Amino acid sequence: LKHYSSKSPSTCAAMCKDLEPSDLVARCTQLADATVVGLRFSPDHAARAKIPPVRFHFVLDNSGSMGNNSLVAKERFADLASVATLGVSLVSFDSSAQLLGTAFTTPQQLRDVKLPRQGGTNITAGIQSSLAVIRKFAAEEDAHHLLVLLSDGQHMTGPAPRAALPQMGAELKKDFPQLRLSVVVVGVTRSSDTSLGMLLKETLETAPLPDLQPIYFADSPQQMTTTLEQMHVGLTSLQGAMVTVSLSEGCFIRAGQDGEKTTQVLANEREQVLLCQGAVPNITVDGKLYEVEVETFNASLITKALDDQLAAARIRRIASGAESVRPAVKQLGAWIRVLEKAAAPEKLNLAKASAKERLAQHRSLVAAAHGFRALRNQLEELDAYAANDSASQAAFLTGASRKYGAKALRRANDNEVNPEQRRRELIAEAKQLQPRMRRALLEDLCSKLCCDEALQRALPTGAVPEEVMRKICAGELPAEVDESLAEFLEGPVLQKVTANCRRSYVSLQSAMEQLHEWVDFNGLDSCDTEYELLMCLGTVGYPIDVKRRDATQMNPYAMDITRLRPSAVDTASVCTAQHSEQPVVPVEGGAAIEDVLVLVDPDAPKASKLAVNSLLLRETYTSVVLSRDLHMFTGNSMRLALHAHALLATAQPPRARTKDDLEQQLRRQFLGRAYQCPSCGYGPIDHYNCGDLEEHHGEDDDGAQVNNSCPSCQWFSPDIQDWDSWDGTVPPAALGNREEGDLGAFATAASLEVFLRIVYSARKLWKTDADSDLHKLCEKMAKWESLTAADGVDHPVQLLLALAAVDELPEAALDQVPLLLLLNEALARSARDELKSQGCREEPQIIAAARKRVASFLGISASSAPAAQELMTAEPPRSNVREACNAEYTLETKDFDYKTWVTARAVPWAHALCAVQQLRKLVAARGWAALEKAMERGQALELVAAMQFETEAAELLKTWLDVERPCEEDRVLATMAAQAFLHQSSRSRRTVDNGGCLTEILPDVRHGNTLRELAVDVRMAIYDERVEAKSQEWASVGAGMSFELGHAADVDGFEALCRRASHVHGLDKATFWGLWRAAKRDREKAQVFVRSANEGFVEKHCGNLR
């Protein structure tokens, strides 16, 4: 861009002679085909220095509905009389308009005016009368006029304002092209016409005042005084005079409207921002030429300009309706897209960033993103706005209805956490932790130094006294550490110790370096929110993919960790990236990291335990991970659930990238540069290097033919402009044949190291001795007890963690039967979760859906179930029916693949349990103390090598199930699936003695007869439904049928009917009362009935027959 590009050099030189840069700074930046100009007037500028000549013109509603409010408003208007340098006019209107004065100069003069009697509402007359005053003075003087309209209702009489105002405005601007007129609207109550007020601004205003609200609205007459005080503050704070700005070429534009050569702006301390058509203009202010400084790209200046454009469009929307702003919405949308693309925030630089640097980067990025999002939200609101009531319109105009940016998910619990109070608590605790954290870090360093002779020899000599050095190398840290010793340990020792330590691949810092920020960071008080504290203070952990459910907030075990990545990250960097809306991509690629598993780290055991147990990480960060809320921490069960679920996830073989991984990878790679087919929408299509797609289309490139057509529908256009930009949608065809799955048969060494670290952390955080809760869980397994939620097992993963972490494992806890009990419990929990996820909420629904599923893969039809007896025939004992019930089954996978279902859920458990078995062998051979010491010394790889196993989990599962032949495998897997679905609740898995419904414990799934019994259970459930239906039918018709039979029978026959039970009270209700009705009609039958009736019935109903 060049200044005065349309002028010759001599012309430019001549023009520059008149430049007066000292009192005004003009700058500009390009926005697509437009230019944004900013004008900042210095205090020395004449327009700012002089007191502007101003006249106020008040148009006051004096209709009957205003009541005493007209007088209150007049009193507030009077206070402004001294602000208007040239005086104040006052027009009141009811059914007609009355000019009460044209040049009040003192407040008292205005207060002395008496208002006329109140009447109807003729807004048009009031405005016409005030405009006549404005015309009179405009012909005599050069002044800035400010018209204030106050009304509480709709126009009722006289010419319609919507027809009259455009004409009045056009004539006024034609007769007085240099008129400086600003309009302020005050609406009182919801009956006021906000759209009419905005039409007044749109048609009459020539000099908008951006520092004032477009409308001052009072929802009720009681609020009117407050609203007028706000307007009073706005008007009295106005400084500077209006100036005329003009262009030598081009025009000033408002989105969606024709441009003008000149415009009016207020010369005050605020930078005035204008939007111009074309390239850099020559700016003339009140006839003086000013040089414009060209800035390459200024997002802040552009944002201000678009904000002003949106404010003007909102006024137009309310004044003239939705169609009037359609062109503006389209144009503003294009400009905002240009701004977003050109001013995309820079990427975070988190490598070696300190807490202070992370916070500064985050705030900078959020400020930029917030500005763009605010513009986008305003535009969407403008496009979608549809309210017609005055209050909503006023809120829309003033911005009170907008909520920009992303809101933190915050759910109030019973105690309603105060965020500010909580922030102060977290800061206070972090400050208290600083000396303890420093001491813990120094002790961890000494421990490292003590066990590493090579490290001791590598340290510089003479830095500390020899005696102190000997004690440090022996692991003895003095009770009082002087500063020189601390600097030695935190300098060369820390550098040597962390040289080969595991590091966060985001911050490139080791655990000790990350934890040292808790000591070094002195800007805690500058953190405005809890999230900012999480960005500053953190620790090193492992990325996890958490699958939450609706119940997770109440039950932390109601979730799954679907994947744990062994590449370490730090929580502070991940939180910074997340809240700066920048993804942290895993080393392996795929879906961005959202959550981190926080552990006590053997690289810094004492310091990391302090951090992990801090309120910030223990409660706040754990709550965010599990509940996506800052204040939903419900206890240590949340941390235990994360450890336990992560232990199961980390023992699995490496997985291929998921569909979500692939989609996110494609978006990161191609979004913003790739195209999609305008015919079928297929994308991304990466047309690169050339915009002429026909030039190389069909060419041979090293044996491959160049094809620039759509890979899906073969649509083609040679012009790149005909192709749509890719919107990020990934069709299945774009993913190819890549499917999810395992990349290997066993967990990697890196994953097994994390497995060990999780167990290490659990042992540091919870009790693991013989009296601990974890040990009691293992005892349940060893004793073959039920493992349901009613037995205190919140989730099977609790047992997995307990088996791995306890000091001494109960004998037989890892034998075949306990392991099968654990597997079957895990399958039952999974079956119940699956049924509930399909919409079955009530217990009868869950049971019915479970039976239907089992019947589908056992080939059981309703016709194979026992039939109920005829209506008049009693059912035989249920035990007899069960004994005779069909126990056959035919295994089918058409409707439900039971083999895949069981294997997909059991094999991960086999992997994890195999890892636990290997770990317990290590513990038995070396002891926990030696294992933990080895991990703290960085010798985990030696332990991992001893834990690796070669038996595939699927084969191990077959061994546990005693499966040798394929037919046996199908039967056992079907038995496991059937038992899991039919006994998916705690009650259905426990015996009667323990509050369940079983007469004996569930049979072994390996036994051949177990599946036959389950098939009988399904058929007997069908039989029970038939008997229930029969009972319901008998309840409705049985009494009548029993009466007919009893009435028709002779005495002997009647006696036989009564003897169907040992006594008449043993009969069902319908039969009892039906026979009694028949007996009452025949004395002999009645005597037969009474003989087997109890005393109470006889006393009440038939004492005379006794």
PDB file of C-alpha atoms in Angstrom, residues 35-151:
ATOM      1  CA  THR A  35      -9.527   0.118   4.823  1.00  0.00           C
ATOM      2  CA  VAL A  36      -9.935   0.729   8.550  1.00  0.00           C
ATOM      3  CA  VAL A  37      -8.839   4.186   9.707  1.00  0.00           C
ATOM      4  CA  GLY A  38      -8.192   5.191  13.299  1.00  0.00           C
ATOM      5  CA  LEU A  39      -8.142   8.845  14.362  1.00  0.00           C
ATOM      6  CA  ARG A  40      -6.729   9.836  17.731  1.00  0.00           C
ATOM      7  CA  PHE A  41      -6.983  13.526  18.604  1.00  0.00           C
ATOM      8  CA  SER A  42      -4.241  14.892  20.806  1.00  0.00           C
ATOM      9  CA  PRO A  43      -5.163  17.144  23.752  1.00  0.00           C
ATOM     10  CA  ASP A  44      -3.819  20.062  21.704  1.00  0.00           C
ATOM     11  CA  HIS A  45      -6.303  19.606  18.886  1.00  0.00           C
ATOM     12  CA  ALA A  46      -8.613  22.578  18.541  1.00  0.00           C
ATOM     13  CA  ALA A  47     -11.773  20.466  18.619  1.00  0.00           C
ATOM     14  CA  ARG A  48     -10.757  18.930  21.959  1.00  0.00           C
ATOM     15  CA  ALA A  49      -9.501  22.143  23.483  1.00  0.00           C
ATOM     16  CA  LYS A  50     -12.578  24.288  22.881  1.00  0.00           C
ATOM     17  CA  ILE A  51     -15.934  23.942  24.602  1.00  0.00           C
ATOM     18  CA  PRO A  52     -18.308  22.712  21.870  1.00  0.00           C
ATOM     19  CA  PRO A  53     -21.447  24.727  21.127  1.00  0.00           C
ATOM     20  CA  VAL A  54     -24.269  22.342  22.019  1.00  0.00           C
ATOM     21  CA  ARG A  55     -28.063  22.613  22.140  1.00  0.00           C
ATOM     22  CA  PHE A  56     -30.267  20.007  23.810  1.00  0.00           C
ATOM     23  CA  HIS A  57     -33.810  19.418  22.548  1.00  0.00           C
ATOM     24  CA  PHE A  58     -36.038  17.425  24.898  1.00  0.00           C
ATOM     25  CA  VAL A  59     -39.182  15.752  23.545  1.00  0.00           C
ATOM     26  CA  LEU A  60     -41.218  14.608  26.566  1.00  0.00           C
ATOM     27  CA  ASP A  61     -44.192  12.218  26.565  1.00  0.00           C
ATOM     28  CA  ASN A  62     -46.980  13.869  28.588  1.00  0.00           C
ATOM     29  CA  SER A  63     -49.682  11.295  27.911  1.00  0.00           C
ATOM     30  CA  GLY A  64     -52.031  10.050  30.629  1.00  0.00           C
ATOM     31  CA  SER A  65     -50.092   6.810  31.133  1.00  0.00           C
ATOM     32  CA  MET A  66     -46.982   8.772  32.185  1.00  0.00           C
ATOM     33  CA  GLY A  67     -48.689  10.228  35.263  1.00  0.00           C
ATOM     34  CA  ASN A  68     -46.216  11.842  37.643  1.00  0.00           C
ATOM     35  CA  ASN A  69     -43.293  10.421  35.621  1.00  0.00           C
ATOM     36  CA  SER A  70     -43.530  13.344  33.184  1.00  0.00           C
ATOM     37  CA  LEU A  71     -42.721  15.745  35.997  1.00  0.00           C
ATOM     38  CA  VAL A  72     -39.873  13.513  37.292  1.00  0.00           C
ATOM     39  CA  ALA A  73     -38.382  13.361  33.785  1.00  0.00           C
ATOM     40  CA  LYS A  74     -38.624  17.146  33.386  1.00  0.00           C
ATOM     41  CA  GLU A  75     -36.730  17.584  36.665  1.00  0.00           C
ATOM     42  CA  ARG A  76     -33.929  15.328  35.429  1.00  0.00           C
ATOM     43  CA  PHE A  77     -33.839  17.170  32.098  1.00  0.00           C
ATOM     44  CA  ALA A  78     -33.476  20.434  34.014  1.00  0.00           C
ATOM     45  CA  ASP A  79     -30.199  19.214  35.523  1.00  0.00           C
ATOM     46  CA  LEU A  80     -28.739  19.119  31.993  1.00  0.00           C
ATOM     47  CA  ALA A  81     -29.579  22.724  31.177  1.00  0.00           C
ATOM     48  CA  SER A  82     -26.200  23.903  32.436  1.00  0.00           C
ATOM     49  CA  VAL A  83     -24.385  21.316  30.246  1.00  0.00           C
ATOM     50  CA  ALA A  84     -25.853  22.644  26.996  1.00  0.00           C
ATOM     51  CA  THR A  85     -23.723  25.667  26.198  1.00  0.00           C
ATOM     52  CA  LEU A  86     -26.335  27.275  23.897  1.00  0.00           C
ATOM     53  CA  GLY A  87     -29.482  26.359  25.805  1.00  0.00           C
ATOM     54  CA  VAL A  88     -32.255  23.783  25.970  1.00  0.00           C
ATOM     55  CA  SER A  89     -35.620  23.491  24.226  1.00  0.00           C
ATOM     56  CA  LEU A  90     -38.560  21.502  25.616  1.00  0.00           C
ATOM     57  CA  VAL A  91     -41.508  20.036  23.731  1.00  0.00           C
ATOM     58  CA  SER A  92     -44.190  18.029  25.508  1.00  0.00           C
ATOM     59  CA  PHE A  93     -46.709  15.971  23.598  1.00  0.00           C
ATOM     60  CA  ASP A  94     -49.964  14.244  24.340  1.00  0.00           C
ATOM     61  CA  SER A  95     -52.617  14.230  21.601  1.00  0.00           C
ATOM     62  CA  SER A  96     -50.813  17.271  20.218  1.00  0.00           C
ATOM     63  CA  ALA A  97     -47.452  18.944  20.750  1.00  0.00           C
ATOM     64  CA  GLN A  98     -46.733  21.999  22.896  1.00  0.00           C
ATOM     65  CA  LEU A  99     -43.496  23.962  22.575  1.00  0.00           C
ATOM     66  CA  LEU A 100     -42.749  25.041  26.164  1.00  0.00           C
ATOM     67  CA  GLY A 101     -39.541  26.950  25.436  1.00  0.00           C
ATOM     68  CA  THR A 102     -36.614  27.124  23.021  1.00  0.00           C
ATOM     69  CA  ALA A 103     -33.684  28.574  24.976  1.00  0.00           C
ATOM     70  CA  PHE A 104     -33.666  27.589  28.653  1.00  0.00           C
ATOM     71  CA  THR A 105     -30.159  28.285  29.986  1.00  0.00           C
ATOM     72  CA  THR A 106     -30.459  27.405  33.673  1.00  0.00           C
ATOM     73  CA  PRO A 107     -31.949  24.397  35.474  1.00  0.00           C
ATOM     74  CA  GLN A 108     -34.312  26.629  37.442  1.00  0.00           C
ATOM     75  CA  GLN A 109     -35.846  28.081  34.277  1.00  0.00           C
ATOM     76  CA  LEU A 110     -36.763  24.567  33.134  1.00  0.00           C
ATOM     77  CA  ARG A 111     -38.083  23.561  36.539  1.00  0.00           C
ATOM     78  CA  ASP A 112     -40.392  26.616  36.594  1.00  0.00           C
ATOM     79  CA  VAL A 113     -42.166  25.466  33.424  1.00  0.00           C
ATOM     80  CA  LYS A 114     -45.632  24.008  34.025  1.00  0.00           C
ATOM     81  CA  LEU A 115     -46.567  20.931  32.014  1.00  0.00           C
ATOM     82  CA  PRO A 116     -49.947  20.981  30.225  1.00  0.00           C
ATOM     83  CA  ARG A 117     -52.836  18.645  31.034  1.00  0.00           C
ATOM     84  CA  GLN A 118     -52.121  15.076  29.999  1.00  0.00           C
ATOM     85  CA  GLY A 119     -53.879  13.373  27.095  1.00  0.00           C
ATOM     86  CA  GLY A 120     -53.195  10.871  24.273  1.00  0.00           C
ATOM     87  CA  THR A 121     -49.903   9.963  22.539  1.00  0.00           C
ATOM     88  CA  ASN A 122     -48.884  11.738  19.305  1.00  0.00           C
ATOM     89  CA  ILE A 123     -45.171  11.070  18.970  1.00  0.00           C
ATOM     90  CA  THR A 124     -45.027  12.421  15.417  1.00  0.00           C
ATOM     91  CA  ALA A 125     -46.273  15.830  16.521  1.00  0.00           C
ATOM     92  CA  GLY A 126     -43.694  16.033  19.300  1.00  0.00           C
ATOM     93  CA  ILE A 127     -40.796  15.245  16.957  1.00  0.00           C
ATOM     94  CA  GLN A 128     -42.074  17.642  14.294  1.00  0.00           C
ATOM     95  CA  SER A 129     -42.244  20.464  16.823  1.00  0.00           C
ATOM     96  CA  SER A 130     -38.704  19.803  18.074  1.00  0.00           C
ATOM     97  CA  LEU A 131     -37.329  19.564  14.516  1.00  0.00           C
ATOM     98  CA  ALA A 132     -38.836  22.971  13.779  1.00  0.00           C
ATOM     99  CA  VAL A 133     -36.747  24.406  16.636  1.00  0.00           C
ATOM    100  CA  ILE A 134     -33.635  22.616  15.355  1.00  0.00           C
ATOM    101  CA  ARG A 135     -34.218  23.994  11.834  1.00  0.00           C
ATOM    102  CA  LYS A 136     -34.550  27.523  13.216  1.00  0.00           C
ATOM    103  CA  PHE A 137     -31.226  27.406  15.061  1.00  0.00           C
ATOM    104  CA  ALA A 138     -29.428  25.466  12.292  1.00  0.00           C
ATOM    105  CA  ALA A 139     -30.137  28.368   9.936  1.00  0.00           C
ATOM    106  CA  GLU A 140     -28.639  30.846  12.382  1.00  0.00           C
ATOM    107  CA  GLU A 141     -25.574  29.120  13.919  1.00  0.00           C
ATOM    108  CA  ASP A 142     -23.101  26.255  13.675  1.00  0.00           C
ATOM    109  CA  ALA A 143     -23.846  24.059  16.669  1.00  0.00           C
ATOM    110  CA  HIS A 144     -24.144  20.451  17.690  1.00  0.00           C
ATOM    111  CA  HIS A 145     -27.775  19.524  18.359  1.00  0.00           C
ATOM    112  CA  LEU A 146     -28.792  16.633  20.612  1.00  0.00           C
ATOM    113  CA  LEU A 147     -32.426  15.449  20.511  1.00  0.00           C
ATOM    114  CA  VAL A 148     -33.690  13.371  23.458  1.00  0.00           C
ATOM    115  CA  LEU A 149     -37.016  11.508  23.117  1.00  0.00           C
ATOM    116  CA  LEU A 150     -38.641  10.018  26.249  1.00  0.00           C
ATOM    117  CA  SER A 151     -41.847   7.992  25.967  1.00  0.00           C
TER     118      SER A 151
END
